[in-house]
C-alpha cells in the first residue's frame, strides 16, 4: 500500500519539480494564463490516454486512436454543417463513429483473435481514409458555437472540455481499481492464460476495452474539433504515440497488467508542461522533440529500476 | 566388455532435496546400457548432468580415463557426447535438413552450402528411415513420430563416442522401433557407448547389454539384461517384491479416516471423451467427496485429460457433464466450468497459475469476485481483505499482509493460495495437476491435509501426479493411463505400487 502511494507520488513529484524548474527559468511560466492555456490544450490527449491505458493494462494496444479521433471530428463537421443537425446530435454521432471503429477493432482483435497491434494498425489507416472521405479532404469550418466547449469558463480558467476529461479520469480510475471489470482487465493483462484458467471468459473483455478506447477517441475528436472550431481530417496525427508515451511515463507497462489512470494523466501533464516550458524557454522544435524522447526513455528506465527493486 | 568408456564416481545432485546420490557406474565402449526408473527417479537429472546442462554437486566423471567436467552442452559435444532428448530440441520453422545438421551446418565461405546440407541430410534420414521425405520439408509438417526420428538423426549427425538416447522410441511404431534398434546396435559395434533410457521395458531388455535401475536417486541394481524380466524391472523400480501383498503402509498412517460410500452421488461424468491428444475414448465418473487420482508415465496423457475435462482443450467427441443436484450441465470452456463450480490448479504455477506482481488478495479472490462485490460489480475492499485473510489463516500461508505481492511467497505458499482460490469460490470439483510440484516437504503435508479436509466436506477432486505415493495418500480411486489410453481403475483395496506401475507400463510392454 505504502509502495503504491510512493509510486504515485514519485510521478507527481517529478511533475512538481518540472513546474518549479520552468517557473524559475522561463519568464511568465508561473502564471494563471500559462496554466489556463496549457490545461485547455489537454482534454483530447487526456481522454485518448485513458483509453490507451486501459487497453495497455489488458495486454493490448490501440494504434488507431488518432485517426479515429479525426474521423469523429469529420463526422461532427459534416453533421453540423452539411446536414445542419444540432451540435449535441452531431457530437453524439462523432462519438458513435468512434465506438463503431472500436467495435470493429475489438471484434477482430478480441473475438476473432487477430493480433491487436495489426488490427489497430489497419484501423489507423482505414479510419484516416474514412476521415478524408467524410470531409472530402477539406477542413470543415463549424463556427464559434462548438468552441464554447473549449473556451475557459469564467473564474476557474479551464474549459468544459477539460472538466469533462477530469471527470472521465476519475470514472476510469474507479472502473479500473474498484470494479470487477477492472480487476478482470488487470488479470488478463498480467497473465491471460492464468486468467482463462481462473474462469474469466477473456474475449468479451479484450473486445470491450477496445470499444471503450474507440469511444473515447470519438470524444477526443469532439474535444479537438471544439478546440479548433473546425473539423480537420489531418487532426490527431501521432496522437496514439503521445498517448502511449503519457501512459508509460505514468507507470503503465506495455507488457500489460500494470498501470494507473491517475498516473497516466500525470504523464499527460508532464509531457505538456515539458513542451510548453521548453517553448517558453525558446527551445526550438527539434530540440523539444529530442528532449521529450529522452524523457520517455528515462521514465521507462526509472520504472524498470523501481519495479526491479520491488521484486528483490 | 571392452575398455571403460564412461565412468561415474560418487555423483550426487540435489535441488530442494536430494535427487541423485552416490551414483557409481562403469560403462564400456560398445556397450548398450539401459537406464530405467519411475517418473522422478532421477533419470533426466543424470542425463542432464552428463550432457552438461546441469552442474553436479559432487562426484567425478571420466571419459576414456580422462577427467570430464562439462559446464555446458558444447563441452559435452567436444568430449564426444551426443544427446537425443525426450523433449525434442527441434526448431519448427526450419527444414528437416537444417534441424539435423544445425550443430555444424556445412558452409562455403560465408554462405550455407545447401547442396551439401541436403546431401548429408539425405544420408542421415536414410539411416533413421526418413528417406521418403525431402530434406527441405519444414519440420512443422512432420508427425510426432517423424520428429522423433529427426531428433535421433540430429544426435547421429556428429561423430560421437557416447550416445545418450532419452525415450527415443516413445512415439514410434513397432516397425520403426525395430529399425532404430538395428541402427543403435550398428553404432555400438563401432565402439560407441549407448545410454538408452526408455519406458518400453521389453525394448530395453531386447536391446541392452546391461540395465541399471534408478529409484529415488539411487542406482539400486545394475545387471546383465539376460538375467532380467519386465517383472523384476518393475519390482526394482517400485522397490517392492511382486509377491508381497502390495498395500503400502503410508495409507494407514494417514490421519484422515476414509469414509465408506454408502450411497455415492455422481458429481462429474466423462463419457467417451476424445481430443486431438487423447485419441481413445475415455469414460469415468467422479463422485461427491471423492478424490480420483490419475496415474501414468510422462506423456501418457494425464494432464491432457485434466485439461480436456476443464474445457481448456477442444474436445473432438464426447464430453463432460457436471451433475449439479438433479441438473446435468455440459462443460465446454473453462469459464463455464468455473461458473458451475469446477476449479483447476494447473501444473505450471508460474505461467498458468499466479498473477505476478499482484497482491495476495487479487490472486486469492479472482475466481470468486462475486463474493467480494455488490450487485453493481463494485468491489468491496473490506470483504476482499476478510476473505483473503480467512484463506491465509485456514491454509497457513506464510506472509506479511494480504496486499503484498505473491512473487515474494515461497512455491509452497503460492500453491496453497492457488488452491485457496477455489475454496474462496466454493468449487465443488477441483482438478489438480501435480499439486505438490516444487513444494517442500512440510508444505506438502500441509497441502495433503487441506485437500483431505476439503474432501471430507464433500468436495470432489481429480489429482494428476507423477508420484504414486502422493496418489495413494490422497485418492479413493486411481485411474491409470498408458500411452493415452485408460487402462485401469483401481480401488484402495486393490492397488499397490507395482500393480499401478505395471498398468502404467502396460501399453509399452506388449507381451504382458
PDB file of N, CA and C in Angstrom, chain A residues 1 3-4 174-175 177-181 183-184 186-188 190-201 257-258 307 310-312, chain B residues 310-312 334-335 338 344 346 350-358 362 365-367 369 372-373 377-381 384 408 421-422:
ATOM      1  N   UNK A   1       0.851  -1.199   0.000  1.00  0.00           N
ATOM      2  CA  UNK A   1       0.000   0.000   0.000  1.00  0.00           C
ATOM      3  C   UNK A   1       0.884   1.246   0.000  1.00  0.00           C
ATOM      4  N   UNK A   3       3.951   1.419  -0.819  1.00  0.00           N
ATOM      5  CA  UNK A   3       4.724   1.487  -2.052  1.00  0.00           C
ATOM      6  C   UNK A   3       3.867   2.066  -3.181  1.00  0.00           C
ATOM      7  N   UNK A   4       2.581   1.622  -3.206  1.00  0.00           N
ATOM      8  CA  UNK A   4       1.669   2.131  -4.222  1.00  0.00           C
ATOM      9  C   UNK A   4       1.610   3.663  -4.167  1.00  0.00           C
ATOM     10  N   UNK A 174     -11.781   4.740 -11.073  1.00  0.00           N
ATOM     11  CA  UNK A 174     -12.620   3.890 -10.225  1.00  0.00           C
ATOM     12  C   UNK A 174     -12.945   2.582 -10.945  1.00  0.00           C
ATOM     13  N   UNK A 175     -13.222   2.681 -12.234  1.00  0.00           N
ATOM     14  CA  UNK A 175     -13.529   1.482 -13.023  1.00  0.00           C
ATOM     15  C   UNK A 175     -12.380   0.480 -12.924  1.00  0.00           C
ATOM     16  N   UNK A 177      -9.845   0.366 -10.633  1.00  0.00           N
ATOM     17  CA  UNK A 177      -9.385  -0.091  -9.325  1.00  0.00           C
ATOM     18  C   UNK A 177     -10.484  -0.661  -8.451  1.00  0.00           C
ATOM     19  N   UNK A 178     -11.735  -0.319  -8.734  1.00  0.00           N
ATOM     20  CA  UNK A 178     -12.771  -0.676  -7.771  1.00  0.00           C
ATOM     21  C   UNK A 178     -13.881  -1.548  -8.336  1.00  0.00           C
ATOM     22  N   UNK A 179     -13.746  -2.004  -9.587  1.00  0.00           N
ATOM     23  CA  UNK A 179     -14.835  -2.832 -10.115  1.00  0.00           C
ATOM     24  C   UNK A 179     -14.318  -4.186 -10.578  1.00  0.00           C
ATOM     25  N   UNK A 180     -15.257  -5.109 -10.693  1.00  0.00           N
ATOM     26  CA  UNK A 180     -14.938  -6.455 -11.182  1.00  0.00           C
ATOM     27  C   UNK A 180     -14.349  -6.358 -12.591  1.00  0.00           C
ATOM     28  N   UNK A 181     -14.943  -5.475 -13.398  1.00  0.00           N
ATOM     29  CA  UNK A 181     -14.450  -5.299 -14.767  1.00  0.00           C
ATOM     30  C   UNK A 181     -12.965  -4.936 -14.777  1.00  0.00           C
ATOM     31  N   UNK A 183     -10.767  -5.321 -12.426  1.00  0.00           N
ATOM     32  CA  UNK A 183      -9.956  -6.395 -11.862  1.00  0.00           C
ATOM     33  C   UNK A 183      -9.676  -7.461 -12.925  1.00  0.00           C
ATOM     34  N   UNK A 184     -10.695  -7.751 -13.733  1.00  0.00           N
ATOM     35  CA  UNK A 184     -10.500  -8.735 -14.797  1.00  0.00           C
ATOM     36  C   UNK A 184      -9.505  -8.235 -15.850  1.00  0.00           C
ATOM     37  N   UNK A 186      -6.981  -6.294 -15.343  1.00  0.00           N
ATOM     38  CA  UNK A 186      -5.642  -6.459 -14.765  1.00  0.00           C
ATOM     39  C   UNK A 186      -5.218  -7.929 -14.832  1.00  0.00           C
ATOM     40  N   UNK A 187      -6.143  -8.813 -14.488  1.00  0.00           N
ATOM     41  CA  UNK A 187      -5.833 -10.243 -14.501  1.00  0.00           C
ATOM     42  C   UNK A 187      -5.441 -10.694 -15.913  1.00  0.00           C
ATOM     43  N   UNK A 188      -6.229 -10.293 -16.898  1.00  0.00           N
ATOM     44  CA  UNK A 188      -5.957 -10.706 -18.278  1.00  0.00           C
ATOM     45  C   UNK A 188      -4.619 -10.150 -18.742  1.00  0.00           C
ATOM     46  N   UNK A 190      -2.078  -9.322 -16.889  1.00  0.00           N
ATOM     47  CA  UNK A 190      -0.963  -9.910 -16.153  1.00  0.00           C
ATOM     48  C   UNK A 190      -0.618 -11.282 -16.704  1.00  0.00           C
ATOM     49  N   UNK A 191      -1.626 -12.094 -16.937  1.00  0.00           N
ATOM     50  CA  UNK A 191      -1.386 -13.463 -17.356  1.00  0.00           C
ATOM     51  C   UNK A 191      -2.670 -14.009 -17.966  1.00  0.00           C
ATOM     52  N   UNK A 192      -2.778 -13.900 -19.288  1.00  0.00           N
ATOM     53  CA  UNK A 192      -4.027 -14.251 -19.963  1.00  0.00           C
ATOM     54  C   UNK A 192      -4.370 -15.723 -19.749  1.00  0.00           C
ATOM     55  N   UNK A 193      -3.341 -16.551 -19.728  1.00  0.00           N
ATOM     56  CA  UNK A 193      -3.584 -17.986 -19.580  1.00  0.00           C
ATOM     57  C   UNK A 193      -4.137 -18.296 -18.188  1.00  0.00           C
ATOM     58  N   UNK A 194      -3.495 -17.694 -17.177  1.00  0.00           N
ATOM     59  CA  UNK A 194      -3.977 -17.914 -15.807  1.00  0.00           C
ATOM     60  C   UNK A 194      -5.379 -17.326 -15.646  1.00  0.00           C
ATOM     61  N   UNK A 195      -5.648 -16.219 -16.339  1.00  0.00           N
ATOM     62  CA  UNK A 195      -6.972 -15.600 -16.264  1.00  0.00           C
ATOM     63  C   UNK A 195      -8.021 -16.550 -16.826  1.00  0.00           C
ATOM     64  N   UNK A 196      -7.678 -17.182 -17.929  1.00  0.00           N
ATOM     65  CA  UNK A 196      -8.610 -18.115 -18.560  1.00  0.00           C
ATOM     66  C   UNK A 196      -8.869 -19.294 -17.622  1.00  0.00           C
ATOM     67  N   UNK A 197      -7.793 -19.789 -17.013  1.00  0.00           N
ATOM     68  CA  UNK A 197      -7.935 -20.924 -16.104  1.00  0.00           C
ATOM     69  C   UNK A 197      -8.717 -20.518 -14.860  1.00  0.00           C
ATOM     70  N   UNK A 198      -8.637 -19.226 -14.499  1.00  0.00           N
ATOM     71  CA  UNK A 198      -9.401 -18.750 -13.350  1.00  0.00           C
ATOM     72  C   UNK A 198     -10.877 -18.571 -13.670  1.00  0.00           C
ATOM     73  N   UNK A 199     -11.247 -18.872 -14.906  1.00  0.00           N
ATOM     74  CA  UNK A 199     -12.655 -18.830 -15.254  1.00  0.00           C
ATOM     75  C   UNK A 199     -13.122 -17.529 -15.872  1.00  0.00           C
ATOM     76  N   UNK A 200     -12.185 -16.705 -16.313  1.00  0.00           N
ATOM     77  CA  UNK A 200     -12.566 -15.464 -16.971  1.00  0.00           C
ATOM     78  C   UNK A 200     -12.703 -15.735 -18.466  1.00  0.00           C
ATOM     79  N   UNK A 201     -13.866 -15.398 -19.016  1.00  0.00           N
ATOM     80  CA  UNK A 201     -14.058 -15.527 -20.457  1.00  0.00           C
ATOM     81  C   UNK A 201     -13.404 -14.294 -21.071  1.00  0.00           C
ATOM     82  N   UNK A 257      -1.004  -5.548 -17.447  1.00  0.00           N
ATOM     83  CA  UNK A 257      -1.145  -5.905 -16.049  1.00  0.00           C
ATOM     84  C   UNK A 257      -0.826  -4.805 -15.059  1.00  0.00           C
ATOM     85  N   UNK A 258      -0.111  -3.798 -15.499  1.00  0.00           N
ATOM     86  CA  UNK A 258       0.316  -2.784 -14.540  1.00  0.00           C
ATOM     87  C   UNK A 258       0.106  -1.398 -15.124  1.00  0.00           C
ATOM     88  N   UNK A 307      10.656  -1.146 -10.319  1.00  0.00           N
ATOM     89  CA  UNK A 307       9.962  -2.425 -10.205  1.00  0.00           C
ATOM     90  C   UNK A 307      10.967  -3.540  -9.969  1.00  0.00           C
ATOM     91  N   UNK A 310      11.506  -3.513  -6.432  1.00  0.00           N
ATOM     92  CA  UNK A 310      10.348  -4.050  -5.722  1.00  0.00           C
ATOM     93  C   UNK A 310      10.383  -5.567  -5.688  1.00  0.00           C
ATOM     94  N   UNK A 311      10.883  -6.173  -6.768  1.00  0.00           N
ATOM     95  CA  UNK A 311      10.919  -7.627  -6.837  1.00  0.00           C
ATOM     96  C   UNK A 311      11.943  -8.194  -5.859  1.00  0.00           C
ATOM     97  N   UNK A 312      13.049  -7.467  -5.716  1.00  0.00           N
ATOM     98  CA  UNK A 312      14.134  -8.028  -4.874  1.00  0.00           C
ATOM     99  C   UNK A 312      13.627  -8.424  -3.510  1.00  0.00           C
TER     100      UNK A 312
ATOM    101  N   UNK B 310     -11.672 -29.863 -18.107  1.00  0.00           N
ATOM    102  CA  UNK B 310     -11.905 -28.474 -17.704  1.00  0.00           C
ATOM    103  C   UNK B 310     -12.354 -27.601 -18.869  1.00  0.00           C
ATOM    104  N   UNK B 311     -12.289 -28.151 -20.089  1.00  0.00           N
ATOM    105  CA  UNK B 311     -12.678 -27.347 -21.244  1.00  0.00           C
ATOM    106  C   UNK B 311     -11.552 -26.483 -21.768  1.00  0.00           C
ATOM    107  N   UNK B 312     -10.329 -26.743 -21.336  1.00  0.00           N
ATOM    108  CA  UNK B 312      -9.189 -25.938 -21.794  1.00  0.00           C
ATOM    109  C   UNK B 312      -8.773 -26.310 -23.205  1.00  0.00           C
ATOM    110  N   UNK B 334     -13.428 -23.203 -19.962  1.00  0.00           N
ATOM    111  CA  UNK B 334     -13.101 -23.001 -18.545  1.00  0.00           C
ATOM    112  C   UNK B 334     -14.099 -22.094 -17.812  1.00  0.00           C
ATOM    113  N   UNK B 335     -14.550 -21.021 -18.481  1.00  0.00           N
ATOM    114  CA  UNK B 335     -15.436 -20.129 -17.726  1.00  0.00           C
ATOM    115  C   UNK B 335     -16.776 -20.784 -17.419  1.00  0.00           C
ATOM    116  N   UNK B 338     -15.989 -23.053 -14.398  1.00  0.00           N
ATOM    117  CA  UNK B 338     -15.882 -22.286 -13.158  1.00  0.00           C
ATOM    118  C   UNK B 338     -17.255 -21.821 -12.685  1.00  0.00           C
ATOM    119  N   UNK B 344      -9.574 -25.450 -11.207  1.00  0.00           N
ATOM    120  CA  UNK B 344      -8.415 -26.119 -11.803  1.00  0.00           C
ATOM    121  C   UNK B 344      -7.129 -25.483 -11.283  1.00  0.00           C
ATOM    122  N   UNK B 346      -3.351 -25.541 -12.163  1.00  0.00           N
ATOM    123  CA  UNK B 346      -2.527 -26.029 -13.262  1.00  0.00           C
ATOM    124  C   UNK B 346      -1.158 -26.467 -12.769  1.00  0.00           C
ATOM    125  N   UNK B 350       3.855 -20.824 -12.366  1.00  0.00           N
ATOM    126  CA  UNK B 350       4.343 -19.529 -12.829  1.00  0.00           C
ATOM    127  C   UNK B 350       3.579 -19.033 -14.070  1.00  0.00           C
ATOM    128  N   UNK B 351       3.415 -19.904 -15.057  1.00  0.00           N
ATOM    129  CA  UNK B 351       2.820 -19.429 -16.306  1.00  0.00           C
ATOM    130  C   UNK B 351       1.306 -19.602 -16.345  1.00  0.00           C
ATOM    131  N   UNK B 352       0.757 -20.506 -15.519  1.00  0.00           N
ATOM    132  CA  UNK B 352      -0.676 -20.753 -15.629  1.00  0.00           C
ATOM    133  C   UNK B 352      -1.424 -20.557 -14.328  1.00  0.00           C
ATOM    134  N   UNK B 353      -0.714 -20.163 -13.300  1.00  0.00           N
ATOM    135  CA  UNK B 353      -1.373 -20.066 -12.006  1.00  0.00           C
ATOM    136  C   UNK B 353      -1.414 -18.660 -11.466  1.00  0.00           C
ATOM    137  N   UNK B 354      -0.259 -18.191 -11.034  1.00  0.00           N
ATOM    138  CA  UNK B 354      -0.252 -16.935 -10.301  1.00  0.00           C
ATOM    139  C   UNK B 354      -0.295 -15.721 -11.231  1.00  0.00           C
ATOM    140  N   UNK B 355      -0.774 -14.620 -10.670  1.00  0.00           N
ATOM    141  CA  UNK B 355      -0.684 -13.328 -11.344  1.00  0.00           C
ATOM    142  C   UNK B 355       0.479 -12.595 -10.687  1.00  0.00           C
ATOM    143  N   UNK B 356       1.616 -12.571 -11.374  1.00  0.00           N
ATOM    144  CA  UNK B 356       2.808 -11.993 -10.761  1.00  0.00           C
ATOM    145  C   UNK B 356       2.618 -10.497 -10.555  1.00  0.00           C
ATOM    146  N   UNK B 357       3.320  -9.955  -9.569  1.00  0.00           N
ATOM    147  CA  UNK B 357       3.280  -8.533  -9.245  1.00  0.00           C
ATOM    148  C   UNK B 357       1.916  -8.086  -8.733  1.00  0.00           C
ATOM    149  N   UNK B 358       0.993  -9.027  -8.556  1.00  0.00           N
ATOM    150  CA  UNK B 358      -0.306  -8.648  -7.999  1.00  0.00           C
ATOM    151  C   UNK B 358      -0.382  -9.133  -6.549  1.00  0.00           C
ATOM    152  N   UNK B 362      -5.677 -10.109  -4.612  1.00  0.00           N
ATOM    153  CA  UNK B 362      -6.079 -10.238  -6.010  1.00  0.00           C
ATOM    154  C   UNK B 362      -5.963 -11.691  -6.444  1.00  0.00           C
ATOM    155  N   UNK B 365      -8.693 -14.107  -4.735  1.00  0.00           N
ATOM    156  CA  UNK B 365     -10.141 -13.919  -4.882  1.00  0.00           C
ATOM    157  C   UNK B 365     -10.609 -13.839  -6.327  1.00  0.00           C
ATOM    158  N   UNK B 366      -9.664 -13.927  -7.283  1.00  0.00           N
ATOM    159  CA  UNK B 366     -10.008 -13.671  -8.683  1.00  0.00           C
ATOM    160  C   UNK B 366     -11.077 -14.633  -9.209  1.00  0.00           C
ATOM    161  N   UNK B 367     -11.122 -15.841  -8.655  1.00  0.00           N
ATOM    162  CA  UNK B 367     -12.095 -16.816  -9.145  1.00  0.00           C
ATOM    163  C   UNK B 367     -13.482 -16.606  -8.574  1.00  0.00           C
ATOM    164  N   UNK B 369     -15.007 -13.228  -7.633  1.00  0.00           N
ATOM    165  CA  UNK B 369     -15.175 -11.792  -7.362  1.00  0.00           C
ATOM    166  C   UNK B 369     -16.605 -11.471  -6.957  1.00  0.00           C
ATOM    167  N   UNK B 372     -16.952 -10.815  -3.358  1.00  0.00           N
ATOM    168  CA  UNK B 372     -16.399  -9.612  -2.732  1.00  0.00           C
ATOM    169  C   UNK B 372     -16.861  -8.357  -3.463  1.00  0.00           C
ATOM    170  N   UNK B 373     -18.009  -8.468  -4.163  1.00  0.00           N
ATOM    171  CA  UNK B 373     -18.509  -7.282  -4.863  1.00  0.00           C
ATOM    172  C   UNK B 373     -20.022  -7.200  -4.657  1.00  0.00           C
ATOM    173  N   UNK B 377     -21.186  -4.776  -9.433  1.00  0.00           N
ATOM    174  CA  UNK B 377     -19.825  -5.077  -9.854  1.00  0.00           C
ATOM    175  C   UNK B 377     -18.807  -4.188  -9.161  1.00  0.00           C
ATOM    176  N   UNK B 378     -19.217  -3.609  -8.042  1.00  0.00           N
ATOM    177  CA  UNK B 378     -18.347  -2.728  -7.281  1.00  0.00           C
ATOM    178  C   UNK B 378     -17.602  -3.559  -6.236  1.00  0.00           C
ATOM    179  N   UNK B 379     -16.265  -3.523  -6.255  1.00  0.00           N
ATOM    180  CA  UNK B 379     -15.501  -4.342  -5.320  1.00  0.00           C
ATOM    181  C   UNK B 379     -15.550  -3.762  -3.917  1.00  0.00           C
ATOM    182  N   UNK B 380     -15.749  -4.614  -2.931  1.00  0.00           N
ATOM    183  CA  UNK B 380     -15.817  -4.167  -1.547  1.00  0.00           C
ATOM    184  C   UNK B 380     -14.502  -4.539  -0.882  1.00  0.00           C
ATOM    185  N   UNK B 381     -13.654  -3.531  -0.615  1.00  0.00           N
ATOM    186  CA  UNK B 381     -12.298  -3.867  -0.183  1.00  0.00           C
ATOM    187  C   UNK B 381     -12.259  -4.507   1.198  1.00  0.00           C
ATOM    188  N   UNK B 384     -12.954  -8.079   0.607  1.00  0.00           N
ATOM    189  CA  UNK B 384     -11.792  -8.673  -0.061  1.00  0.00           C
ATOM    190  C   UNK B 384     -10.721  -9.029   0.968  1.00  0.00           C
ATOM    191  N   UNK B 408       6.709 -12.798  -3.695  1.00  0.00           N
ATOM    192  CA  UNK B 408       7.647 -12.973  -2.602  1.00  0.00           C
ATOM    193  C   UNK B 408       7.321 -14.181  -1.732  1.00  0.00           C
ATOM    194  N   UNK B 421      -7.891 -20.245  -3.849  1.00  0.00           N
ATOM    195  CA  UNK B 421      -8.790 -19.623  -4.819  1.00  0.00           C
ATOM    196  C   UNK B 421     -10.104 -20.362  -4.960  1.00  0.00           C
ATOM    197  N   UNK B 422      -9.975 -21.686  -5.036  1.00  0.00           N
ATOM    198  CA  UNK B 422     -11.178 -22.484  -5.306  1.00  0.00           C
ATOM    199  C   UNK B 422     -11.950 -22.737  -4.029  1.00  0.00           C
TER     200      UNK B 422
END
